[in-house]
Amino acid sequence: MLNLIIIVLVICLLTLGLVFLIDRFLPQKIKPVLVILFGLLSIFLGYQIYQSINAPIEFNKIRKERFTQVIAKLKDIRDSQEAYRTVNGKFAKDFNSLIQFIDTGSYTITQQRDSSFMRFDKTYQIELQKDTVIIDTLGLVKVKDSLFKDDLSYKTMMNVPYAQGGEKFEMKADIIDKQGFKAPVFEAKVKKNIILYDQPEDLLARENAHKSVEEVNGTEIKVGSLTDVSSNGNWPPIYDRKDK
């Protein structure tokens, strides 16, 4: 903003200087032509100034709209992957497996209740009460009904919203060693350049360099991690509050 103010002041000073020189030294018959030229130049410079002010505002509007749609898809991928892990003990490595699971997979619904029974204790030579937990199987619920109901958007969850060339999210799954524990992990991501392909290069470069708790930092929007046991996304809380 400071640079813009300086540019405007310089243009104003130059304009005043040129007007003074024209009025003082140039012949009268040339002045109308120069007035028209300066008028056109003023319109052009005014438009450039307007664009320099409006471009970041429009960029932020487009970015938030597109990021919101992309993050909503990543949340669907995360929910689907967590359901897959619950049933299979690991994450799906590709979207075909994940979508097929949503179409055909089911949760087992269980109920846990406390109980007790009497058991003869050899040490005390008497019957003692022992506490236990009983898990009852109540039935099955389809994954599709649990996560999406009648919404079929999960069948295209791999497609990146607003992508110009039909790009898809990059997704991988693995098993990593964390202090001797084999932990399943997954990651799904897309580069910001794909989402904001039609935006000014200077504003896109600034977006990719973000380092703030209020922004999506880095060059990608992603959920999960292949190095840590986490299913969090790298977006700020504002994108979660929009769901409510």
Short mmCIF file of C-alpha atoms in Angstrom, two decimals:
data_model
loop_
_atom_site.label_atom_id
_atom_site.label_comp_id
_atom_site.label_asym_id
_atom_site.label_seq_id
_atom_site.Cartn_x
_atom_site.Cartn_y
_atom_site.Cartn_z
CA MET A 1 0.00 0.00 0.00
CA LEU A 2 2.88 2.39 0.78
CA ASN A 3 4.40 1.72 -2.64
CA LEU A 4 1.07 2.47 -4.27
CA ILE A 5 0.79 5.82 -2.45
CA ILE A 6 4.32 6.76 -3.54
CA ILE A 7 3.52 5.87 -7.16
CA VAL A 8 0.35 8.00 -7.11
CA LEU A 9 2.24 10.98 -5.65
CA VAL A 10 4.99 10.68 -8.26
CA ILE A 11 2.42 10.54 -11.08
CA CYS A 12 0.63 13.59 -9.71
CA LEU A 13 3.87 15.57 -9.45
CA LEU A 14 4.93 14.58 -12.96
CA THR A 15 1.53 15.55 -14.34
CA LEU A 16 1.65 18.96 -12.68
CA GLY A 17 5.17 19.49 -13.98
CA LEU A 18 4.24 18.58 -17.53
CA VAL A 19 1.15 20.79 -17.44
CA PHE A 20 3.29 23.70 -16.31
CA LEU A 21 5.87 23.11 -19.07
CA ILE A 22 3.17 22.80 -21.75
CA ASP A 23 1.41 25.94 -20.63
CA ARG A 24 4.65 27.88 -20.42
CA PHE A 25 6.66 26.84 -23.47
CA LEU A 26 4.58 25.05 -26.14
CA PRO A 27 2.59 26.77 -28.94
CA GLN A 28 -1.14 27.26 -28.40
CA LYS A 29 -2.24 25.07 -31.33
CA ILE A 30 -0.40 22.00 -29.99
CA LYS A 31 -1.99 22.20 -26.55
CA PRO A 32 -5.39 20.58 -27.45
CA VAL A 33 -3.63 17.51 -28.86
CA LEU A 34 -1.53 17.19 -25.74
CA VAL A 35 -4.58 17.65 -23.54
CA ILE A 36 -6.26 14.70 -25.28
CA LEU A 37 -3.11 12.59 -24.97
CA PHE A 38 -2.80 13.42 -21.28
CA GLY A 39 -6.46 12.61 -20.80
CA LEU A 40 -5.99 9.16 -22.32
CA LEU A 41 -2.83 8.65 -20.30
CA SER A 42 -4.68 9.62 -17.12
CA ILE A 43 -7.43 7.09 -17.87
CA PHE A 44 -4.83 4.38 -18.47
CA LEU A 45 -2.91 5.18 -15.29
CA GLY A 46 -6.16 5.37 -13.32
CA TYR A 47 -7.12 1.92 -14.55
CA GLN A 48 -3.70 0.54 -13.63
CA ILE A 49 -4.00 2.01 -10.13
CA TYR A 50 -7.50 0.56 -9.76
CA GLN A 51 -6.23 -2.86 -10.86
CA SER A 52 -3.33 -2.74 -8.41
CA ILE A 53 -5.80 -2.10 -5.59
CA ASN A 54 -8.56 -4.43 -6.74
CA ALA A 55 -6.44 -7.41 -7.87
CA PRO A 56 -5.42 -8.57 -4.33
CA ILE A 57 -9.02 -8.17 -3.14
CA GLU A 58 -10.36 -10.26 -6.02
CA PHE A 59 -7.55 -12.79 -5.53
CA ASN A 60 -8.44 -13.29 -1.86
CA LYS A 61 -12.11 -13.76 -2.76
CA ILE A 62 -11.31 -16.38 -5.42
CA ARG A 63 -8.76 -18.11 -3.19
CA LYS A 64 -11.16 -18.51 -0.26
CA GLU A 65 -13.95 -19.78 -2.52
CA ARG A 66 -11.73 -22.37 -4.22
CA PHE A 67 -9.86 -23.41 -1.08
CA THR A 68 -13.17 -24.00 0.70
CA GLN A 69 -14.28 -26.46 -1.98
CA VAL A 70 -10.90 -28.21 -2.08
CA ILE A 71 -10.74 -28.56 1.70
CA ALA A 72 -14.29 -29.95 1.78
CA LYS A 73 -13.12 -32.71 -0.61
CA LEU A 74 -10.04 -33.41 1.51
CA LYS A 75 -12.29 -33.78 4.56
CA ASP A 76 -14.39 -36.34 2.69
CA ILE A 77 -11.21 -38.21 1.79
CA ARG A 78 -10.10 -38.14 5.42
CA ASP A 79 -13.46 -39.39 6.74
CA SER A 80 -13.47 -42.17 4.16
CA GLN A 81 -9.90 -43.17 4.96
CA GLU A 82 -10.58 -43.29 8.69
CA ALA A 83 -13.59 -45.53 8.05
CA TYR A 84 -11.42 -47.76 5.86
CA ARG A 85 -8.82 -48.04 8.62
CA THR A 86 -11.47 -48.85 11.22
CA VAL A 87 -12.60 -51.85 9.19
CA ASN A 88 -9.34 -52.94 7.54
CA GLY A 89 -6.67 -51.81 10.01
CA LYS A 90 -4.87 -49.72 7.39
CA PHE A 91 -5.53 -46.93 4.90
CA ALA A 92 -6.46 -47.34 1.25
CA LYS A 93 -3.59 -46.76 -1.17
CA ASP A 94 -5.72 -45.54 -4.07
CA PHE A 95 -9.11 -43.99 -4.75
CA ASN A 96 -10.53 -47.02 -6.53
CA SER A 97 -10.11 -49.13 -3.40
CA LEU A 98 -11.53 -46.35 -1.24
CA ILE A 99 -14.62 -45.81 -3.39
CA GLN A 100 -15.27 -49.54 -3.66
CA PHE A 101 -15.07 -49.77 0.13
CA ILE A 102 -17.63 -46.98 0.54
CA ASP A 103 -19.96 -48.74 -1.91
CA THR A 104 -19.76 -52.15 -0.23
CA GLY A 105 -18.21 -51.74 3.24
CA SER A 106 -20.03 -51.93 6.56
CA TYR A 107 -19.36 -51.03 10.18
CA THR A 108 -19.95 -53.52 12.95
CA ILE A 109 -21.99 -51.83 15.67
CA THR A 110 -21.08 -53.02 19.13
CA GLN A 111 -22.22 -52.27 22.64
CA GLN A 112 -19.93 -52.49 25.64
CA ARG A 113 -21.34 -53.27 29.08
CA ASP A 114 -19.88 -54.09 32.46
CA SER A 115 -20.58 -57.44 34.05
CA SER A 116 -19.29 -59.68 36.79
CA PHE A 117 -19.14 -63.33 37.76
CA MET A 118 -18.09 -65.48 40.66
CA ARG A 119 -14.86 -67.48 40.49
CA PHE A 120 -13.25 -69.73 43.05
CA ASP A 121 -10.03 -68.21 44.35
CA LYS A 122 -7.41 -70.82 45.19
CA THR A 123 -5.53 -68.45 47.47
CA TYR A 124 -8.45 -67.56 49.71
CA GLN A 125 -10.36 -70.80 49.06
CA ILE A 126 -13.61 -68.92 48.54
CA GLU A 127 -15.77 -67.64 45.69
CA LEU A 128 -14.81 -64.06 44.71
CA GLN A 129 -16.53 -61.67 42.35
CA LYS A 130 -14.62 -60.86 39.16
CA ASP A 131 -15.40 -57.82 37.01
CA THR A 132 -15.40 -58.08 33.23
CA VAL A 133 -16.53 -56.24 30.10
CA ILE A 134 -18.91 -57.85 27.62
CA ILE A 135 -19.02 -56.60 24.02
CA ASP A 136 -22.29 -57.32 22.23
CA THR A 137 -22.58 -57.17 18.43
CA LEU A 138 -25.74 -55.24 17.57
CA GLY A 139 -25.57 -55.26 13.78
CA LEU A 140 -24.03 -53.70 10.70
CA VAL A 141 -24.27 -50.22 9.19
CA LYS A 142 -23.19 -49.46 5.63
CA VAL A 143 -20.28 -47.05 5.36
CA LYS A 144 -22.00 -45.15 2.56
CA ASP A 145 -25.11 -44.53 4.67
CA SER A 146 -23.00 -43.47 7.64
CA LEU A 147 -20.80 -40.98 5.76
CA PHE A 148 -22.72 -39.78 2.69
CA LYS A 149 -26.31 -41.04 2.85
CA ASP A 150 -27.81 -40.30 -0.61
CA ASP A 151 -24.94 -38.05 -1.72
CA LEU A 152 -22.89 -39.64 -4.53
CA SER A 153 -20.13 -37.00 -4.47
CA TYR A 154 -17.72 -39.53 -2.97
CA LYS A 155 -17.45 -41.18 -6.40
CA THR A 156 -15.59 -38.08 -7.65
CA MET A 157 -13.71 -37.24 -4.45
CA MET A 158 -10.40 -37.68 -6.31
CA ASN A 159 -11.13 -34.76 -8.66
CA VAL A 160 -9.66 -31.39 -7.67
CA PRO A 161 -12.29 -28.61 -7.77
CA TYR A 162 -11.55 -25.80 -10.26
CA ALA A 163 -8.59 -27.68 -11.78
CA GLN A 164 -8.18 -26.66 -15.41
CA GLY A 165 -6.82 -29.94 -16.73
CA GLY A 166 -8.90 -32.40 -14.70
CA GLU A 167 -6.10 -32.95 -12.18
CA LYS A 168 -6.70 -35.32 -9.27
CA PHE A 169 -5.58 -35.29 -5.66
CA GLU A 170 -2.33 -37.11 -5.03
CA MET A 171 -2.93 -39.78 -2.37
CA LYS A 172 -0.56 -42.28 -0.75
CA ALA A 173 -0.74 -44.66 2.20
CA ASP A 174 1.98 -46.45 4.12
CA ILE A 175 2.93 -48.18 7.37
CA ILE A 176 5.59 -46.37 9.42
CA ASP A 177 7.53 -47.30 12.54
CA LYS A 178 6.89 -45.03 15.53
CA GLN A 179 8.93 -46.13 18.55
CA GLY A 180 8.50 -49.77 17.63
CA PHE A 181 4.81 -49.43 16.82
CA LYS A 182 3.68 -50.05 13.24
CA ALA A 183 1.28 -47.25 12.46
CA PRO A 184 -0.81 -46.84 9.28
CA VAL A 185 -0.61 -43.37 7.72
CA PHE A 186 -1.96 -41.63 4.63
CA GLU A 187 -1.66 -38.28 2.88
CA ALA A 188 -3.78 -36.55 0.23
CA LYS A 189 -2.69 -33.26 -1.31
CA VAL A 190 -2.79 -30.86 -4.24
CA LYS A 191 -0.60 -27.93 -5.26
CA LYS A 192 -2.03 -24.43 -4.94
CA ASN A 193 -0.82 -23.66 -8.48
CA ILE A 194 -3.36 -26.17 -9.82
CA ILE A 195 -6.24 -24.56 -7.94
CA LEU A 196 -5.21 -20.96 -8.71
CA TYR A 197 -3.94 -21.60 -12.24
CA ASP A 198 -5.53 -18.45 -13.70
CA GLN A 199 -4.41 -15.96 -11.03
CA PRO A 200 -1.62 -13.32 -11.30
CA GLU A 201 1.83 -14.83 -10.90
CA ASP A 202 3.00 -12.29 -8.30
CA LEU A 203 -0.01 -12.92 -6.06
CA LEU A 204 0.34 -16.69 -6.51
CA ALA A 205 4.04 -16.51 -5.55
CA ARG A 206 3.10 -14.58 -2.42
CA GLU A 207 0.43 -17.18 -1.61
CA ASN A 208 2.93 -20.03 -1.90
CA ALA A 209 5.29 -18.24 0.49
CA HIS A 210 2.72 -17.81 3.29
CA LYS A 211 3.86 -18.55 6.85
CA SER A 212 0.97 -17.63 9.12
CA VAL A 213 -1.46 -19.39 11.46
CA GLU A 214 -4.28 -17.67 9.58
CA GLU A 215 -3.32 -19.00 6.14
CA VAL A 216 -2.75 -22.30 4.34
CA ASN A 217 1.04 -22.35 4.53
CA GLY A 218 3.30 -23.74 1.83
CA THR A 219 2.70 -24.62 -1.79
CA GLU A 220 0.12 -27.37 -1.15
CA ILE A 221 -3.19 -28.03 0.58
CA LYS A 222 -3.03 -31.42 2.25
CA VAL A 223 -4.51 -33.71 4.86
CA GLY A 224 -2.71 -36.45 6.75
CA SER A 225 1.02 -37.19 6.78
CA LEU A 226 3.36 -39.92 5.62
CA THR A 227 5.89 -39.16 8.37
CA ASP A 228 3.65 -38.55 11.41
CA VAL A 229 0.61 -40.34 12.80
CA SER A 230 -1.83 -37.53 12.01
CA SER A 231 -4.95 -37.01 9.94
CA ASN A 232 -4.98 -33.22 10.37
CA GLY A 233 -5.07 -30.79 7.47
CA ASN A 234 -2.70 -27.86 7.01
CA TRP A 235 -5.51 -25.30 6.76
CA PRO A 236 -6.43 -22.74 9.47
CA PRO A 237 -9.52 -23.16 11.72
CA ILE A 238 -11.56 -20.68 9.67
CA TYR A 239 -12.13 -23.37 7.03
CA ASP A 240 -13.50 -25.71 9.70
CA ARG A 241 -15.87 -23.11 11.10
CA LYS A 242 -17.48 -22.69 7.67
CA ASP A 243 -18.96 -26.17 7.96
CA LYS A 244 -21.14 -25.13 10.88
#
